[in-house]
């Protein structure tokens, strides 16, 4: 029987972090059509590649930050590192709102990407360290607030853009809101007892080297790459797809993206409260196949209302992938779970940037509809990889009784 879930101050901070992270990530895609026209690269006139490249420009510094955030966390602890990184994210997004040309917008998003990379790398192991027993449930619930942020971003942005509010004001406000969770992390907490011992960088390198030598790690690493691609292609391009292919306004485009985000919220909350840690693998495999079938229909649809319904179903299927695959991999593969989750994110984020950019390139070449076939391709590859893992589980942490052993929260992984 599953334990009752208990949430504290830093669970709230983590939920707000994911919500703010989503606001900062989605505000640019939501404003992309008027933003591109304002800065001289209209999407309907060969500017899709430049639009998609904004996410790649964000992804590269994110990966760099993720690679280095383990060393920062080892020196200052995950909590402080998270707080400072959220400030970087906020400042970068607010700076983007003042960019007069494409190059400066790109540079501002690089700064935001540095902060987002640390958030992406440390938020999941931070939660896993707070709840070492059945971490997958807490991860799915906390990650669900990414979807809450998406819904708020796309509906608010769509509504305000429709009524003529400048995209610059919306981008600035998204960055400003992100300051709140940073303060929760950084303000003193008398009830928190932190480990003062610093972790030497060689220990972190040794932990990383031990993980990357495991063949099964690379299977999960590849799955995360394609999960990032499938999920973020829909998140990034959905609003532009509705505006360009269906003639919808910004409000309608926001509603469509919100349908996908609402589905992700339902999928993650449902997985968090209803699915046991031991059944995560079956859940991933079933949802990967379902998401493949649903997303295959997107380039073929003509009805906007049918598209909205299927976007919701795709969100239900895709939502649990990111937190569930990370949690399942951290439990089944031997190694330090903090570094493992950072490395998993080092696959998911480049996948997001690579496929978002590739969709823009394919969109300029063959049309945005045709580029949406990249989404089911990504989900089907996830299905193949996770099915293979389910059928050949040799590196699980299994006790003699046949049950998954809980992760030990010792050393660096336990540091807040």
Protein backbone atom coordinates (compact mmCIF):
# COMPACT_ATOMS: atom_id res chain seq x y z
CA UNK A 1 0.00 0.00 0.00
CA UNK A 2 1.35 3.43 -0.98
CA UNK A 3 2.39 5.81 1.80
CA UNK A 4 0.59 9.11 2.36
CA UNK A 5 2.42 11.89 0.54
CA UNK A 6 3.78 14.71 2.73
CA UNK A 7 4.95 18.06 1.29
CA UNK A 8 7.14 20.69 2.97
CA UNK A 9 8.61 24.13 2.30
CA UNK A 10 11.09 22.98 -0.32
CA UNK A 11 8.49 20.87 -2.10
CA UNK A 12 6.52 24.11 -2.50
CA UNK A 13 9.67 25.88 -3.70
CA UNK A 14 10.34 23.09 -6.20
CA UNK A 15 6.76 23.25 -7.50
CA UNK A 16 7.05 27.02 -7.95
CA UNK A 17 10.42 26.53 -9.64
CA UNK A 18 8.97 24.21 -12.26
CA UNK A 19 6.07 26.61 -12.79
CA UNK A 20 8.44 29.57 -13.24
CA UNK A 21 10.75 27.50 -15.44
CA UNK A 22 7.78 26.74 -17.69
CA UNK A 23 6.76 30.40 -17.81
CA UNK A 24 10.25 31.40 -18.92
CA UNK A 25 10.52 28.54 -21.43
CA UNK A 26 7.10 29.04 -23.02
CA UNK A 27 6.78 32.80 -23.13
CA UNK A 28 9.15 33.06 -26.12
CA UNK A 29 7.35 30.36 -28.21
CA UNK A 30 3.99 31.93 -27.36
CA UNK A 31 5.19 35.35 -28.51
CA UNK A 32 7.22 33.97 -31.41
CA UNK A 33 4.96 35.15 -34.26
CA UNK A 34 4.76 38.84 -33.20
CA UNK A 35 8.32 38.72 -31.81
CA UNK A 36 9.70 37.43 -35.12
CA UNK A 37 7.83 40.07 -37.08
CA UNK A 38 9.07 42.77 -34.70
CA UNK A 39 12.73 41.74 -34.94
CA UNK A 40 12.77 41.14 -38.70
CA UNK A 41 12.51 37.36 -39.23
CA UNK A 42 8.78 36.64 -39.91
CA UNK A 43 7.99 32.93 -39.62
CA UNK A 44 5.82 32.85 -42.75
CA UNK A 45 8.67 34.25 -44.83
CA UNK A 46 11.53 31.83 -44.19
CA UNK A 47 12.10 32.67 -40.52
CA UNK A 48 11.20 29.30 -38.97
CA UNK A 49 14.82 28.17 -38.86
CA UNK A 50 15.84 31.28 -36.91
CA UNK A 51 12.86 30.80 -34.61
CA UNK A 52 13.80 27.21 -33.87
CA UNK A 53 17.44 28.20 -33.42
CA UNK A 54 16.46 30.27 -30.38
CA UNK A 55 15.84 27.04 -28.49
CA UNK A 56 19.15 25.60 -29.64
CA UNK A 57 20.88 28.76 -28.43
CA UNK A 58 19.24 28.16 -25.09
CA UNK A 59 20.03 24.43 -25.01
CA UNK A 60 23.79 24.69 -25.50
CA UNK A 61 24.42 26.82 -22.37
CA UNK A 62 21.88 24.67 -20.51
CA UNK A 63 23.97 21.58 -21.18
CA UNK A 64 27.16 23.42 -20.18
CA UNK A 65 25.49 24.52 -16.93
CA UNK A 66 24.22 21.00 -16.25
CA UNK A 67 27.68 19.54 -16.71
CA UNK A 68 29.11 22.03 -14.20
CA UNK A 69 26.20 22.21 -11.75
CA UNK A 70 27.28 19.01 -10.04
CA UNK A 71 30.53 20.70 -8.99
CA UNK A 72 28.61 23.77 -7.77
CA UNK A 73 26.22 21.60 -5.77
CA UNK A 74 29.13 19.68 -4.30
CA UNK A 75 30.66 22.93 -3.04
CA UNK A 76 27.62 25.00 -1.98
CA UNK A 77 24.81 22.45 -1.78
CA UNK A 78 21.85 21.93 -4.09
CA UNK A 79 19.56 24.40 -2.31
CA UNK A 80 21.82 27.47 -2.64
CA UNK A 81 22.86 26.55 -6.16
CA UNK A 82 19.21 26.25 -7.17
CA UNK A 83 18.34 29.64 -5.71
CA UNK A 84 21.11 31.49 -7.54
CA UNK A 85 20.44 29.69 -10.83
CA UNK A 86 16.76 30.72 -10.78
CA UNK A 87 17.93 34.33 -10.51
CA UNK A 88 20.09 33.83 -13.61
CA UNK A 89 17.05 32.48 -15.44
CA UNK A 90 14.92 35.45 -14.35
CA UNK A 91 17.51 38.06 -15.32
CA UNK A 92 18.09 36.49 -18.74
CA UNK A 93 14.39 36.44 -19.59
CA UNK A 94 13.87 40.01 -18.39
CA UNK A 95 16.85 41.10 -20.50
CA UNK A 96 15.30 39.36 -23.53
CA UNK A 97 12.29 41.67 -23.25
CA UNK A 98 14.53 44.67 -24.04
CA UNK A 99 16.36 43.11 -27.03
CA UNK A 100 16.18 45.41 -30.09
CA UNK A 101 17.61 42.85 -32.56
CA UNK A 102 17.77 39.07 -33.00
CA UNK A 103 21.40 38.81 -31.89
CA UNK A 104 20.80 40.43 -28.50
CA UNK A 105 17.67 38.34 -27.97
CA UNK A 106 19.77 35.25 -28.65
CA UNK A 107 22.44 36.45 -26.17
CA UNK A 108 19.84 37.11 -23.45
CA UNK A 109 18.45 33.61 -23.88
CA UNK A 110 21.96 32.22 -23.50
CA UNK A 111 22.11 33.85 -20.04
CA UNK A 112 18.68 32.44 -19.20
CA UNK A 113 19.84 29.05 -20.43
CA UNK A 114 22.72 29.01 -17.95
CA UNK A 115 20.24 29.35 -15.10
CA UNK A 116 17.74 26.94 -16.62
CA UNK A 117 20.45 24.32 -17.06
CA UNK A 118 21.18 24.25 -13.34
CA UNK A 119 17.45 24.11 -12.55
CA UNK A 120 17.01 21.25 -15.00
CA UNK A 121 20.02 19.41 -13.64
CA UNK A 122 19.41 19.80 -9.90
CA UNK A 123 15.64 20.15 -9.37
CA UNK A 124 14.89 16.46 -9.95
CA UNK A 125 17.68 15.04 -7.72
CA UNK A 126 16.81 17.71 -5.13
CA UNK A 127 13.28 16.28 -4.89
CA UNK A 128 14.58 12.71 -5.04
CA UNK A 129 16.82 13.52 -2.06
CA UNK A 130 13.88 14.94 -0.10
CA UNK A 131 11.86 11.76 -0.65
CA UNK A 132 14.14 8.71 -1.03
CA UNK A 133 11.19 6.32 -0.61
CA UNK A 134 8.91 6.18 -3.65
CA UNK A 135 10.56 9.23 -5.26
CA UNK A 136 8.78 8.70 -8.56
CA UNK A 137 5.46 9.76 -7.03
CA UNK A 138 6.85 13.06 -5.74
CA UNK A 139 8.74 13.69 -8.97
CA UNK A 140 5.61 13.27 -11.09
CA UNK A 141 3.59 15.58 -8.81
CA UNK A 142 6.30 18.25 -8.73
CA UNK A 143 6.95 18.05 -12.46
CA UNK A 144 3.20 18.48 -12.98
CA UNK A 145 3.68 22.13 -12.03
CA UNK A 146 5.71 22.55 -15.22
CA UNK A 147 2.38 21.95 -16.95
CA UNK A 148 0.67 24.44 -14.64
CA UNK A 149 3.22 27.03 -15.71
CA UNK A 150 2.66 26.14 -19.35
CA UNK A 151 -1.10 26.58 -18.99
CA UNK A 152 -0.71 29.93 -17.25
CA UNK A 153 1.84 31.12 -19.80
CA UNK A 154 -0.06 30.17 -22.92
CA UNK A 155 -3.52 31.28 -21.79
CA UNK A 156 -2.38 34.56 -20.28
CA UNK A 157 -0.02 35.32 -23.16
CA UNK A 158 -2.59 34.35 -25.78
CA UNK A 159 -5.29 36.48 -24.16
CA UNK A 160 -3.07 39.53 -23.67
CA UNK A 161 -1.49 39.32 -27.12
CA UNK A 162 -4.97 39.10 -28.64
CA UNK A 163 -5.86 42.37 -26.94
CA UNK A 164 -2.73 44.12 -28.12
CA UNK A 165 -0.36 43.89 -25.13
CA UNK A 166 3.28 44.06 -26.26
CA UNK A 167 5.25 40.83 -26.25
CA UNK A 168 8.02 42.70 -24.42
CA UNK A 169 5.80 43.31 -21.38
CA UNK A 170 4.80 39.64 -21.23
CA UNK A 171 8.39 38.40 -21.45
CA UNK A 172 9.53 40.81 -18.72
CA UNK A 173 6.73 39.73 -16.36
CA UNK A 174 7.57 36.05 -16.86
CA UNK A 175 11.12 36.72 -15.69
CA UNK A 176 9.98 38.85 -12.77
CA UNK A 177 7.69 36.11 -11.40
CA UNK A 178 10.65 33.71 -11.32
CA UNK A 179 12.32 35.72 -8.55
CA UNK A 180 9.80 34.36 -6.00
CA UNK A 181 10.95 30.70 -5.84
CA UNK A 182 14.56 31.90 -5.80
CA UNK A 183 13.89 33.78 -2.57
CA UNK A 184 12.26 30.72 -0.98
CA UNK A 185 15.41 28.72 -1.65
CA UNK A 186 17.83 31.43 -0.53
CA UNK A 187 16.14 32.88 2.56
CA UNK A 188 17.38 31.33 5.83
CA UNK A 189 15.49 28.36 7.30
CA UNK A 190 16.10 27.71 11.00
CA UNK A 191 14.59 24.22 10.73
CA UNK A 192 17.01 23.11 8.03
CA UNK A 193 20.19 21.31 9.06
CA UNK A 194 22.58 21.36 6.13
CA UNK A 195 25.68 19.31 5.55
CA UNK A 196 28.70 21.60 5.60
CA UNK A 197 31.18 19.12 4.19
CA UNK A 198 32.26 20.03 0.68
CA UNK A 199 32.56 17.35 -1.98
CA UNK A 200 35.84 17.33 -3.87
CA UNK A 201 35.57 17.70 -7.62
CA UNK A 202 37.52 14.46 -8.15
CA UNK A 203 34.81 12.54 -6.29
CA UNK A 204 32.19 13.97 -8.62
CA UNK A 205 34.28 13.07 -11.67
CA UNK A 206 34.73 9.54 -10.33
CA UNK A 207 30.98 9.16 -9.79
CA UNK A 208 30.29 10.38 -13.32
CA UNK A 209 32.91 8.10 -14.83
CA UNK A 210 31.43 5.09 -13.04
CA UNK A 211 27.96 5.87 -14.38
CA UNK A 212 28.90 6.43 -18.03
CA UNK A 213 30.71 3.09 -18.10
CA UNK A 214 27.40 1.27 -17.60
CA UNK A 215 25.80 0.20 -20.91
CA UNK A 216 22.28 0.49 -19.50
CA UNK A 217 22.88 4.15 -18.66
CA UNK A 218 23.23 4.92 -22.36
CA UNK A 219 19.89 3.28 -23.07
CA UNK A 220 18.17 5.66 -20.65
CA UNK A 221 20.32 8.53 -21.94
CA UNK A 222 19.09 7.92 -25.50
CA UNK A 223 15.48 7.63 -24.30
CA UNK A 224 15.75 11.02 -22.57
CA UNK A 225 17.12 12.60 -25.78
CA UNK A 226 14.06 11.53 -27.76
CA UNK A 227 11.66 12.32 -24.89
CA UNK A 228 12.98 15.87 -24.90
CA UNK A 229 12.51 16.06 -28.66
CA UNK A 230 8.95 14.73 -28.76
CA UNK A 231 7.67 16.71 -25.78
CA UNK A 232 9.26 20.05 -26.59
CA UNK A 233 8.50 19.97 -30.30
CA UNK A 234 4.82 20.03 -29.39
CA UNK A 235 5.34 22.61 -26.64
CA UNK A 236 7.47 24.95 -28.76
CA UNK A 237 5.73 24.77 -32.13
CA UNK A 238 2.08 24.14 -31.20
CA UNK A 239 1.08 27.83 -30.99
CA UNK A 240 2.80 28.73 -34.27
CA UNK A 241 1.28 25.64 -35.94
CA UNK A 242 -2.25 26.74 -35.01
CA UNK A 243 -1.64 30.32 -36.11
CA UNK A 244 0.03 29.49 -39.43
CA UNK A 245 -1.84 26.33 -40.49
CA UNK A 246 -5.31 27.02 -39.07
CA UNK A 247 -5.37 30.81 -39.20
CA UNK A 248 -5.99 31.01 -35.47
CA UNK A 249 -5.28 34.11 -33.44
CA UNK A 250 -2.95 34.26 -30.43
CA UNK A 251 -5.78 33.41 -28.02
CA UNK A 252 -6.75 30.26 -29.97
CA UNK A 253 -3.08 29.29 -30.25
CA UNK A 254 -2.71 29.64 -26.49
CA UNK A 255 -5.79 27.50 -25.90
CA UNK A 256 -4.37 24.74 -28.10
CA UNK A 257 -1.05 24.70 -26.27
CA UNK A 258 -2.96 24.75 -22.98
CA UNK A 259 -4.78 21.57 -24.02
CA UNK A 260 -1.44 19.81 -24.39
CA UNK A 261 -0.20 21.22 -21.09
CA UNK A 262 -3.43 20.25 -19.30
CA UNK A 263 -2.97 16.70 -20.56
CA UNK A 264 0.60 16.68 -19.24
CA UNK A 265 -0.66 17.90 -15.86
CA UNK A 266 -3.26 15.12 -15.69
CA UNK A 267 -0.69 12.52 -16.76
CA UNK A 268 1.90 13.57 -14.19
CA UNK A 269 -0.50 14.05 -11.28
CA UNK A 270 -2.18 10.75 -12.04
CA UNK A 271 1.16 8.98 -12.21
CA UNK A 272 2.29 10.62 -8.98
CA UNK A 273 -0.75 9.67 -6.91
CA UNK A 274 -1.79 6.38 -8.53
CA UNK A 275 1.28 4.62 -9.93
CA UNK A 276 3.72 2.72 -7.71
CA UNK A 277 7.46 3.02 -8.28
CA UNK A 278 7.68 -0.62 -9.38
CA UNK A 279 5.16 -0.11 -12.18
CA UNK A 280 6.76 2.96 -13.75
CA UNK A 281 8.36 0.94 -16.53
CA UNK A 282 5.07 -0.54 -17.72
CA UNK A 283 3.50 2.91 -17.57
CA UNK A 284 6.27 4.41 -19.73
CA UNK A 285 6.01 1.67 -22.36
CA UNK A 286 2.21 1.88 -22.64
CA UNK A 287 2.16 5.66 -22.82
CA UNK A 288 4.98 5.78 -25.37
CA UNK A 289 3.00 3.57 -27.74
CA UNK A 290 -0.20 5.54 -27.17
CA UNK A 291 1.56 8.87 -27.70
CA UNK A 292 3.03 7.59 -30.97
CA UNK A 293 -0.41 6.66 -32.33
CA UNK A 294 -2.05 9.92 -31.25
CA UNK A 295 0.70 12.21 -32.56
CA UNK A 296 0.72 10.48 -35.97
CA UNK A 297 -2.61 12.16 -36.67
CA UNK A 298 -1.46 15.76 -36.19
CA UNK A 299 -0.19 16.43 -39.74
CA UNK A 300 -3.40 14.95 -41.19
CA UNK A 301 -6.04 16.84 -39.19
CA UNK A 302 -8.23 19.58 -40.62
CA UNK A 303 -10.49 20.23 -37.63
CA UNK A 304 -9.12 22.55 -34.96
CA UNK A 305 -11.44 21.09 -32.30
CA UNK A 306 -10.26 17.55 -33.00
CA UNK A 307 -6.68 18.82 -32.79
CA UNK A 308 -7.39 20.28 -29.34
CA UNK A 309 -8.74 16.96 -28.08
CA UNK A 310 -5.83 14.97 -29.43
CA UNK A 311 -3.33 17.47 -28.04
CA UNK A 312 -4.82 16.79 -24.60
CA UNK A 313 -4.43 13.02 -25.08
CA UNK A 314 -0.87 13.48 -26.31
CA UNK A 315 -0.14 15.49 -23.18
CA UNK A 316 -1.53 12.75 -20.93
CA UNK A 317 0.79 10.29 -22.64
CA UNK A 318 3.91 12.44 -22.85
CA UNK A 319 3.65 14.12 -19.44
CA UNK A 320 5.03 11.31 -17.24
CA UNK A 321 7.98 10.50 -19.54
CA UNK A 322 10.60 12.96 -18.28
CA UNK A 323 10.26 12.46 -14.49
CA UNK A 324 9.40 8.76 -14.73
CA UNK A 325 12.34 7.77 -16.94
CA UNK A 326 14.74 9.74 -14.74
CA UNK A 327 13.38 8.20 -11.55
CA UNK A 328 13.23 4.69 -13.00
CA UNK A 329 16.79 4.96 -14.28
CA UNK A 330 18.08 6.29 -10.95
CA UNK A 331 16.52 3.33 -9.13
CA UNK A 332 17.49 0.59 -11.59
CA UNK A 333 21.04 1.63 -12.48
CA UNK A 334 23.84 1.47 -9.94
CA UNK A 335 25.46 4.81 -9.22
CA UNK A 336 25.05 8.19 -7.57
CA UNK A 337 21.51 9.31 -8.39
CA UNK A 338 22.25 13.05 -8.32
CA UNK A 339 24.92 12.77 -11.00
CA UNK A 340 22.83 10.26 -12.92
CA UNK A 341 19.84 12.59 -13.11
CA UNK A 342 22.06 15.48 -14.16
CA UNK A 343 23.46 13.33 -16.97
CA UNK A 344 19.95 12.25 -18.00
CA UNK A 345 18.97 15.92 -18.30
CA UNK A 346 22.12 16.46 -20.37
CA UNK A 347 20.37 14.24 -22.93
CA UNK A 348 16.83 15.60 -22.65
CA UNK A 349 17.70 19.27 -23.05
CA UNK A 350 19.81 18.85 -26.23
CA UNK A 351 17.01 16.66 -27.58
CA UNK A 352 14.61 19.53 -27.01
CA UNK A 353 16.85 22.04 -28.75
CA UNK A 354 17.88 19.74 -31.61
CA UNK A 355 14.39 18.66 -32.60
CA UNK A 356 12.84 22.12 -32.10
CA UNK A 357 15.47 23.48 -34.50
CA UNK A 358 15.06 20.55 -36.89
CA UNK A 359 11.30 21.15 -37.01
CA UNK A 360 11.95 24.73 -38.06
CA UNK A 361 14.34 23.60 -40.80
CA UNK A 362 11.89 20.97 -42.07
CA UNK A 363 9.09 23.53 -41.79
CA UNK A 364 10.93 25.96 -44.08
CA UNK A 365 11.66 23.12 -46.52
CA UNK A 366 8.48 21.01 -46.54
CA UNK A 367 5.95 22.91 -44.45
CA UNK A 368 5.17 22.92 -40.75
CA UNK A 369 2.61 20.10 -41.07
CA UNK A 370 5.18 17.70 -42.48
CA UNK A 371 7.65 18.59 -39.72
CA UNK A 372 5.20 17.30 -37.10
CA UNK A 373 5.99 13.72 -38.15
CA UNK A 374 9.17 14.13 -36.08
CA UNK A 375 7.01 13.93 -32.93
CA UNK A 376 5.69 10.34 -33.35
CA UNK A 377 9.14 9.29 -34.53
CA UNK A 378 10.61 10.43 -31.20
CA UNK A 379 7.90 8.73 -29.12
CA UNK A 380 8.20 5.46 -31.05
CA UNK A 381 11.95 5.32 -30.42
CA UNK A 382 11.25 5.83 -26.70
CA UNK A 383 8.80 2.92 -26.89
CA UNK A 384 11.45 0.67 -28.47
CA UNK A 385 14.16 1.60 -25.96
CA UNK A 386 11.99 1.22 -22.86
CA UNK A 387 10.45 -2.03 -24.10
CA UNK A 388 13.93 -3.42 -24.57
CA UNK A 389 14.87 -2.35 -21.05
CA UNK A 390 11.72 -3.91 -19.58
CA UNK A 391 12.51 -7.23 -21.26
CA UNK A 392 16.16 -7.31 -20.21
CA UNK A 393 16.40 -5.85 -16.70
CA UNK A 394 19.78 -6.93 -15.39
CA UNK A 395 21.00 -3.87 -13.49
CA UNK A 396 18.04 -3.38 -11.16
CA UNK A 397 18.58 -2.78 -7.47
CA UNK A 398 16.55 -5.81 -6.42
CA UNK A 399 16.57 -7.37 -2.97
CA UNK A 400 16.34 -11.10 -2.32
CA UNK A 401 12.61 -10.68 -1.66
CA UNK A 402 12.11 -9.41 -5.20
CA UNK A 403 11.31 -5.83 -4.25
CA UNK A 404 13.09 -2.69 -5.36
CA UNK A 405 15.49 -1.49 -2.71
CA UNK A 406 15.10 2.17 -1.66
CA UNK A 407 17.83 4.54 -2.73
CA UNK A 408 20.29 5.34 0.02
CA UNK A 409 20.45 9.09 0.73
CA UNK A 410 24.06 9.40 1.80
CA UNK A 411 27.00 11.57 0.87
CA UNK A 412 26.69 14.12 -1.91
CA UNK A 413 23.29 12.93 -3.13
CA UNK A 414 21.76 13.71 0.23
CA UNK A 415 23.09 17.25 0.44
CA UNK A 416 20.57 20.06 0.28
